[in-house]
């Protein structure tokens, strides 16, 4: 299989096979030695498992690389650099980390001492209460960013509260929300999480109109779709933020955008987020690491360096479908942040295709090869 996969690495692009040498991959045999015009589909189906297995290895590699964290290159490899590395560890863990914990603790004390009383005292004054709660949410997010020694540069006009508009961004980690929220209090669409994150979602973040869903519940999709439409039409609602990839990607690629955010009959405002990995990789692999451990990783690094671009608002063009609109916006974000586009659905990260689906793809693959050879 390894030799077959080695032959298949000649790509027209990262994802398109160069079909000019497909005959080289066909095994010798009486059925294949027939004139090309008489090559039959069953002949190709006989060998298609081998080709599919080899191609599948390449496809699987191009898919899984979107969700892999690339460890930094080791630099403490000699007697001169190792002492410096040890000194850095002492500074980060024994000096910076305690200071950052104190900073975050102070932020929470200030936040809770104001948020809880205001929530009770101003119950009948919704407009004023929401305004103060918005400022407090932005403040606690700023404390979170400070606890990582976050260096964030924002480019473009600051988001404003306007009806019939939605903001969409590429997704690397749950900290994307914190980075954006410290600048503007967004109402975000987010997966419901357990533990202390879920507690914050159901209490504090409810105050800015965030919408939660459970990926495994089919009914949640209908409820969320209705809430989205209602929120977009609201005049005094917070700006709506959606991560249309639906999962965290490692900030080197963008996977397919879900079309739901692009079928709301409203203006779409793209946001491109790019993290500099010089000090730490901000990608959160939720399958291998809890969010608490992810935060600890950030808090024990030197700094989190990030660039955020608020791009030009986009509207649906005449004759353009929701999928085409989503791809056009993804092109803008990918280009601005320097990310590579791949044609994968991010939800495949959580579930693999069924065997019947794989068989259909295998037959389709064999038919495409046959058509190519007949053309020649």
Short mmCIF file of N, CA and C in Angstrom, two decimals, residues 62-174:
data_model
loop_
_atom_site.label_atom_id
_atom_site.label_comp_id
_atom_site.label_asym_id
_atom_site.label_seq_id
_atom_site.Cartn_x
_atom_site.Cartn_y
_atom_site.Cartn_z
N UNK A 62 -4.88 14.47 4.48
CA UNK A 62 -5.20 15.87 4.22
C UNK A 62 -6.35 16.36 5.09
N UNK A 63 -7.19 15.43 5.57
CA UNK A 63 -8.28 15.81 6.47
C UNK A 63 -7.77 15.95 7.90
N UNK A 64 -7.06 14.94 8.37
CA UNK A 64 -6.64 14.96 9.78
C UNK A 64 -5.60 16.04 10.06
N UNK A 65 -4.84 16.45 9.04
CA UNK A 65 -3.85 17.49 9.29
C UNK A 65 -4.51 18.81 9.67
N UNK A 66 -5.80 18.98 9.35
CA UNK A 66 -6.52 20.20 9.73
C UNK A 66 -6.74 20.28 11.23
N UNK A 67 -6.65 19.13 11.91
CA UNK A 67 -6.98 19.08 13.34
C UNK A 67 -5.80 18.60 14.17
N UNK A 68 -4.60 18.73 13.62
CA UNK A 68 -3.40 18.34 14.35
C UNK A 68 -2.65 19.57 14.82
N UNK A 69 -2.18 19.48 16.05
CA UNK A 69 -1.35 20.55 16.58
C UNK A 69 0.11 20.23 16.29
N UNK A 70 0.79 21.15 15.67
CA UNK A 70 2.19 20.92 15.31
C UNK A 70 3.10 21.38 16.44
N UNK A 71 3.79 20.45 17.10
CA UNK A 71 4.67 20.84 18.20
C UNK A 71 5.82 21.70 17.70
N UNK A 72 6.28 22.64 18.51
CA UNK A 72 7.39 23.51 18.08
C UNK A 72 8.68 22.73 17.94
N UNK A 73 9.54 23.22 17.08
CA UNK A 73 10.84 22.59 16.89
C UNK A 73 11.69 22.77 18.16
N UNK A 74 12.29 21.69 18.68
CA UNK A 74 13.13 21.83 19.88
C UNK A 74 14.37 22.65 19.58
N UNK A 75 14.70 23.56 20.50
CA UNK A 75 15.87 24.39 20.30
C UNK A 75 16.87 24.27 21.45
N UNK A 76 16.49 23.52 22.51
CA UNK A 76 17.37 23.38 23.68
C UNK A 76 18.24 22.14 23.57
N UNK A 77 18.89 21.98 22.42
CA UNK A 77 19.55 20.73 22.11
C UNK A 77 21.04 20.71 22.42
N UNK A 78 21.59 21.80 22.92
CA UNK A 78 23.02 21.74 23.25
C UNK A 78 23.30 22.39 24.60
N UNK A 79 24.50 22.32 25.05
CA UNK A 79 24.89 22.75 26.39
C UNK A 79 24.75 24.26 26.56
N UNK A 80 24.80 24.99 25.43
CA UNK A 80 24.70 26.44 25.52
C UNK A 80 23.24 26.90 25.66
N UNK A 81 22.36 26.23 24.96
CA UNK A 81 20.96 26.66 24.95
C UNK A 81 20.14 26.06 26.10
N UNK A 82 20.53 24.91 26.58
CA UNK A 82 19.73 24.25 27.61
C UNK A 82 19.58 25.08 28.88
N UNK A 83 20.63 25.73 29.38
CA UNK A 83 20.46 26.59 30.57
C UNK A 83 19.47 27.73 30.33
N UNK A 84 19.50 28.31 29.13
CA UNK A 84 18.55 29.38 28.81
C UNK A 84 17.12 28.86 28.82
N UNK A 85 16.94 27.65 28.27
CA UNK A 85 15.62 27.05 28.26
C UNK A 85 15.13 26.80 29.69
N UNK A 86 16.01 26.30 30.56
CA UNK A 86 15.64 26.06 31.97
C UNK A 86 15.27 27.38 32.66
N UNK A 87 16.01 28.43 32.37
CA UNK A 87 15.70 29.74 32.94
C UNK A 87 14.33 30.21 32.48
N UNK A 88 14.03 29.98 31.20
CA UNK A 88 12.71 30.35 30.68
C UNK A 88 11.58 29.60 31.36
N UNK A 89 11.79 28.31 31.62
CA UNK A 89 10.78 27.51 32.31
C UNK A 89 10.51 28.06 33.71
N UNK A 90 11.59 28.42 34.43
CA UNK A 90 11.46 28.98 35.78
C UNK A 90 10.68 30.29 35.74
N UNK A 91 11.01 31.15 34.79
CA UNK A 91 10.32 32.45 34.69
C UNK A 91 8.84 32.26 34.37
N UNK A 92 8.55 31.36 33.40
CA UNK A 92 7.16 31.19 32.97
C UNK A 92 6.29 30.55 34.05
N UNK A 93 6.82 29.53 34.72
CA UNK A 93 6.00 28.78 35.67
C UNK A 93 6.05 29.35 37.09
N UNK A 94 7.15 29.95 37.48
CA UNK A 94 7.30 30.41 38.86
C UNK A 94 7.07 31.91 39.04
N UNK A 95 7.12 32.67 37.96
CA UNK A 95 6.90 34.12 38.07
C UNK A 95 5.68 34.55 37.28
N UNK A 96 5.68 34.30 35.97
CA UNK A 96 4.58 34.77 35.13
C UNK A 96 3.25 34.08 35.48
N UNK A 97 3.29 32.76 35.64
CA UNK A 97 2.04 32.03 35.90
C UNK A 97 1.34 32.48 37.19
N UNK A 98 2.05 32.60 38.33
CA UNK A 98 1.37 33.12 39.53
C UNK A 98 0.80 34.53 39.33
N UNK A 99 1.57 35.41 38.67
CA UNK A 99 1.09 36.77 38.42
C UNK A 99 -0.17 36.76 37.56
N UNK A 100 -0.20 35.87 36.59
CA UNK A 100 -1.37 35.78 35.71
C UNK A 100 -2.58 35.24 36.46
N UNK A 101 -2.35 34.28 37.34
CA UNK A 101 -3.45 33.76 38.16
C UNK A 101 -4.03 34.85 39.05
N UNK A 102 -3.15 35.66 39.64
CA UNK A 102 -3.61 36.77 40.48
C UNK A 102 -4.41 37.77 39.65
N UNK A 103 -3.91 38.07 38.45
CA UNK A 103 -4.63 39.00 37.55
C UNK A 103 -6.02 38.50 37.24
N UNK A 104 -6.12 37.20 36.90
CA UNK A 104 -7.43 36.64 36.56
C UNK A 104 -8.34 36.60 37.79
N UNK A 105 -7.79 36.29 38.96
CA UNK A 105 -8.59 36.27 40.20
C UNK A 105 -9.13 37.66 40.52
N UNK A 106 -8.30 38.68 40.35
CA UNK A 106 -8.76 40.06 40.59
C UNK A 106 -9.89 40.41 39.63
N UNK A 107 -9.74 40.00 38.38
CA UNK A 107 -10.78 40.26 37.39
C UNK A 107 -12.11 39.63 37.77
N UNK A 108 -12.06 38.38 38.24
CA UNK A 108 -13.30 37.70 38.63
C UNK A 108 -13.91 38.34 39.87
N UNK A 109 -13.10 38.78 40.82
CA UNK A 109 -13.63 39.43 42.03
C UNK A 109 -14.36 40.71 41.66
N UNK A 110 -13.74 41.51 40.81
CA UNK A 110 -14.38 42.77 40.37
C UNK A 110 -15.66 42.47 39.60
N UNK A 111 -15.56 41.49 38.69
CA UNK A 111 -16.72 41.17 37.84
C UNK A 111 -17.91 40.69 38.68
N UNK A 112 -17.68 39.71 39.54
CA UNK A 112 -18.79 39.13 40.31
C UNK A 112 -19.35 40.11 41.33
N UNK A 113 -18.50 40.94 41.90
CA UNK A 113 -18.97 41.92 42.89
C UNK A 113 -19.87 42.97 42.26
N UNK A 114 -19.79 43.13 40.95
CA UNK A 114 -20.66 44.09 40.24
C UNK A 114 -21.79 43.39 39.51
N UNK A 115 -21.50 42.26 38.88
CA UNK A 115 -22.49 41.59 38.04
C UNK A 115 -23.68 41.07 38.85
N UNK A 116 -23.41 40.43 39.98
CA UNK A 116 -24.49 39.84 40.78
C UNK A 116 -25.43 40.90 41.35
N UNK A 117 -24.92 41.98 42.01
CA UNK A 117 -25.84 43.01 42.51
C UNK A 117 -26.64 43.70 41.41
N UNK A 118 -25.96 44.00 40.30
CA UNK A 118 -26.65 44.69 39.20
C UNK A 118 -27.77 43.82 38.63
N UNK A 119 -27.54 42.52 38.59
CA UNK A 119 -28.54 41.60 38.07
C UNK A 119 -29.81 41.60 38.92
N UNK A 120 -29.65 41.86 40.21
CA UNK A 120 -30.80 41.89 41.11
C UNK A 120 -31.41 43.29 41.20
N UNK A 121 -30.57 44.31 41.37
CA UNK A 121 -31.05 45.67 41.61
C UNK A 121 -31.76 46.24 40.39
N UNK A 122 -31.24 45.97 39.21
CA UNK A 122 -31.79 46.56 37.98
C UNK A 122 -32.69 45.60 37.21
N UNK A 123 -33.40 44.75 37.91
CA UNK A 123 -34.26 43.78 37.23
C UNK A 123 -35.33 44.44 36.38
N UNK A 124 -35.88 45.54 36.82
CA UNK A 124 -36.94 46.21 36.06
C UNK A 124 -36.44 47.20 35.05
N UNK A 125 -35.12 47.38 34.96
CA UNK A 125 -34.54 48.35 34.03
C UNK A 125 -33.64 47.60 33.05
N UNK A 126 -34.30 46.90 32.15
CA UNK A 126 -33.57 46.00 31.26
C UNK A 126 -32.55 46.71 30.39
N UNK A 127 -32.89 47.86 29.89
CA UNK A 127 -31.99 48.56 28.97
C UNK A 127 -30.68 48.94 29.66
N UNK A 128 -30.79 49.53 30.85
CA UNK A 128 -29.61 49.93 31.60
C UNK A 128 -28.82 48.71 32.08
N UNK A 129 -29.55 47.69 32.54
CA UNK A 129 -28.89 46.48 33.04
C UNK A 129 -28.07 45.80 31.94
N UNK A 130 -28.64 45.68 30.75
CA UNK A 130 -27.94 45.04 29.64
C UNK A 130 -26.71 45.84 29.23
N UNK A 131 -26.82 47.16 29.30
CA UNK A 131 -25.69 48.00 28.92
C UNK A 131 -24.52 47.79 29.88
N UNK A 132 -24.81 47.73 31.19
CA UNK A 132 -23.77 47.53 32.19
C UNK A 132 -23.21 46.11 32.09
N UNK A 133 -24.09 45.12 31.90
CA UNK A 133 -23.64 43.74 31.77
C UNK A 133 -22.74 43.56 30.56
N UNK A 134 -23.04 44.28 29.51
CA UNK A 134 -22.19 44.20 28.31
C UNK A 134 -20.78 44.69 28.61
N UNK A 135 -20.69 45.82 29.32
CA UNK A 135 -19.38 46.37 29.69
C UNK A 135 -18.62 45.40 30.59
N UNK A 136 -19.34 44.75 31.52
CA UNK A 136 -18.70 43.82 32.45
C UNK A 136 -18.19 42.57 31.72
N UNK A 137 -18.95 42.08 30.75
CA UNK A 137 -18.52 40.91 29.98
C UNK A 137 -17.27 41.25 29.16
N UNK A 138 -17.25 42.42 28.56
CA UNK A 138 -16.05 42.86 27.83
C UNK A 138 -14.86 42.97 28.78
N UNK A 139 -15.12 43.44 30.01
CA UNK A 139 -14.04 43.61 30.99
C UNK A 139 -13.43 42.27 31.40
N UNK A 140 -14.28 41.27 31.73
CA UNK A 140 -13.75 39.98 32.18
C UNK A 140 -13.01 39.28 31.04
N UNK A 141 -13.45 39.49 29.81
CA UNK A 141 -12.72 38.93 28.67
C UNK A 141 -11.35 39.59 28.52
N UNK A 142 -11.28 40.88 28.84
CA UNK A 142 -9.99 41.58 28.80
C UNK A 142 -9.05 41.02 29.86
N UNK A 143 -9.58 40.66 31.02
CA UNK A 143 -8.76 40.05 32.06
C UNK A 143 -8.26 38.67 31.61
N UNK A 144 -9.10 37.92 30.92
CA UNK A 144 -8.66 36.63 30.39
C UNK A 144 -7.49 36.81 29.42
N UNK A 145 -7.63 37.76 28.51
CA UNK A 145 -6.57 38.01 27.53
C UNK A 145 -5.29 38.47 28.24
N UNK A 146 -5.44 39.29 29.29
CA UNK A 146 -4.28 39.74 30.05
C UNK A 146 -3.59 38.58 30.76
N UNK A 147 -4.37 37.56 31.16
CA UNK A 147 -3.79 36.41 31.86
C UNK A 147 -2.95 35.53 30.94
N UNK A 148 -3.02 35.76 29.63
CA UNK A 148 -2.15 35.04 28.68
C UNK A 148 -1.03 35.97 28.19
N UNK A 149 -1.00 37.21 28.71
CA UNK A 149 -0.18 38.27 28.12
C UNK A 149 -0.51 38.35 26.63
N UNK A 150 -1.79 38.50 26.37
CA UNK A 150 -2.27 38.53 24.98
C UNK A 150 -1.85 39.80 24.26
N UNK A 151 -1.29 39.63 23.08
CA UNK A 151 -0.93 40.77 22.22
C UNK A 151 -1.81 40.66 20.99
N UNK A 152 -2.90 41.41 20.97
CA UNK A 152 -3.92 41.31 19.92
C UNK A 152 -4.00 42.63 19.17
N UNK A 153 -3.88 42.55 17.87
CA UNK A 153 -4.02 43.75 17.02
C UNK A 153 -5.29 43.62 16.20
N UNK A 154 -6.13 44.64 16.27
CA UNK A 154 -7.40 44.65 15.54
C UNK A 154 -7.28 45.61 14.36
N UNK A 155 -7.77 45.14 13.21
CA UNK A 155 -7.72 45.95 12.00
C UNK A 155 -9.14 46.13 11.46
N UNK A 156 -9.48 47.34 11.08
CA UNK A 156 -10.81 47.59 10.53
C UNK A 156 -11.75 48.21 11.55
N UNK A 157 -12.92 48.64 11.09
CA UNK A 157 -13.88 49.30 11.98
C UNK A 157 -14.46 48.35 13.02
N UNK A 158 -14.65 48.86 14.24
CA UNK A 158 -15.20 48.07 15.33
C UNK A 158 -16.65 47.71 15.03
N UNK A 159 -17.08 46.47 15.29
CA UNK A 159 -18.48 46.06 15.05
C UNK A 159 -19.46 46.91 15.84
N UNK A 160 -20.62 47.15 15.24
CA UNK A 160 -21.65 47.96 15.88
C UNK A 160 -22.97 47.20 15.89
N UNK A 161 -23.90 47.67 16.71
CA UNK A 161 -25.22 47.04 16.82
C UNK A 161 -26.11 47.56 15.68
N UNK A 162 -26.40 46.69 14.74
CA UNK A 162 -27.28 47.03 13.62
C UNK A 162 -28.16 45.84 13.32
N UNK A 163 -29.39 46.08 12.90
CA UNK A 163 -30.26 44.94 12.55
C UNK A 163 -29.85 44.31 11.24
N UNK A 164 -30.23 43.06 11.07
CA UNK A 164 -30.02 42.32 9.82
C UNK A 164 -28.55 42.24 9.42
N UNK A 165 -27.71 41.88 10.39
CA UNK A 165 -26.33 41.60 10.06
C UNK A 165 -25.80 40.51 11.00
N UNK A 166 -24.84 39.75 10.50
CA UNK A 166 -24.25 38.66 11.27
C UNK A 166 -22.74 38.64 10.99
N UNK A 167 -21.96 38.32 12.02
CA UNK A 167 -20.51 38.24 11.89
C UNK A 167 -20.09 36.77 11.85
N UNK A 168 -19.19 36.43 10.94
CA UNK A 168 -18.69 35.06 10.83
C UNK A 168 -17.17 35.09 10.87
N UNK A 169 -16.58 34.07 11.53
CA UNK A 169 -15.13 34.03 11.69
C UNK A 169 -14.63 32.60 11.60
N UNK A 170 -13.37 32.45 11.21
CA UNK A 170 -12.73 31.13 11.28
C UNK A 170 -12.52 30.77 12.75
N UNK A 171 -12.39 29.47 13.03
CA UNK A 171 -12.44 29.00 14.42
C UNK A 171 -11.22 28.15 14.74
N UNK A 172 -10.45 28.58 15.73
CA UNK A 172 -9.25 27.85 16.16
C UNK A 172 -9.38 27.30 17.57
N UNK A 173 -10.04 28.06 18.43
CA UNK A 173 -10.18 27.68 19.83
C UNK A 173 -11.35 28.46 20.42
N UNK A 174 -11.78 28.03 21.62
CA UNK A 174 -12.84 28.79 22.28
C UNK A 174 -12.35 30.19 22.67
#
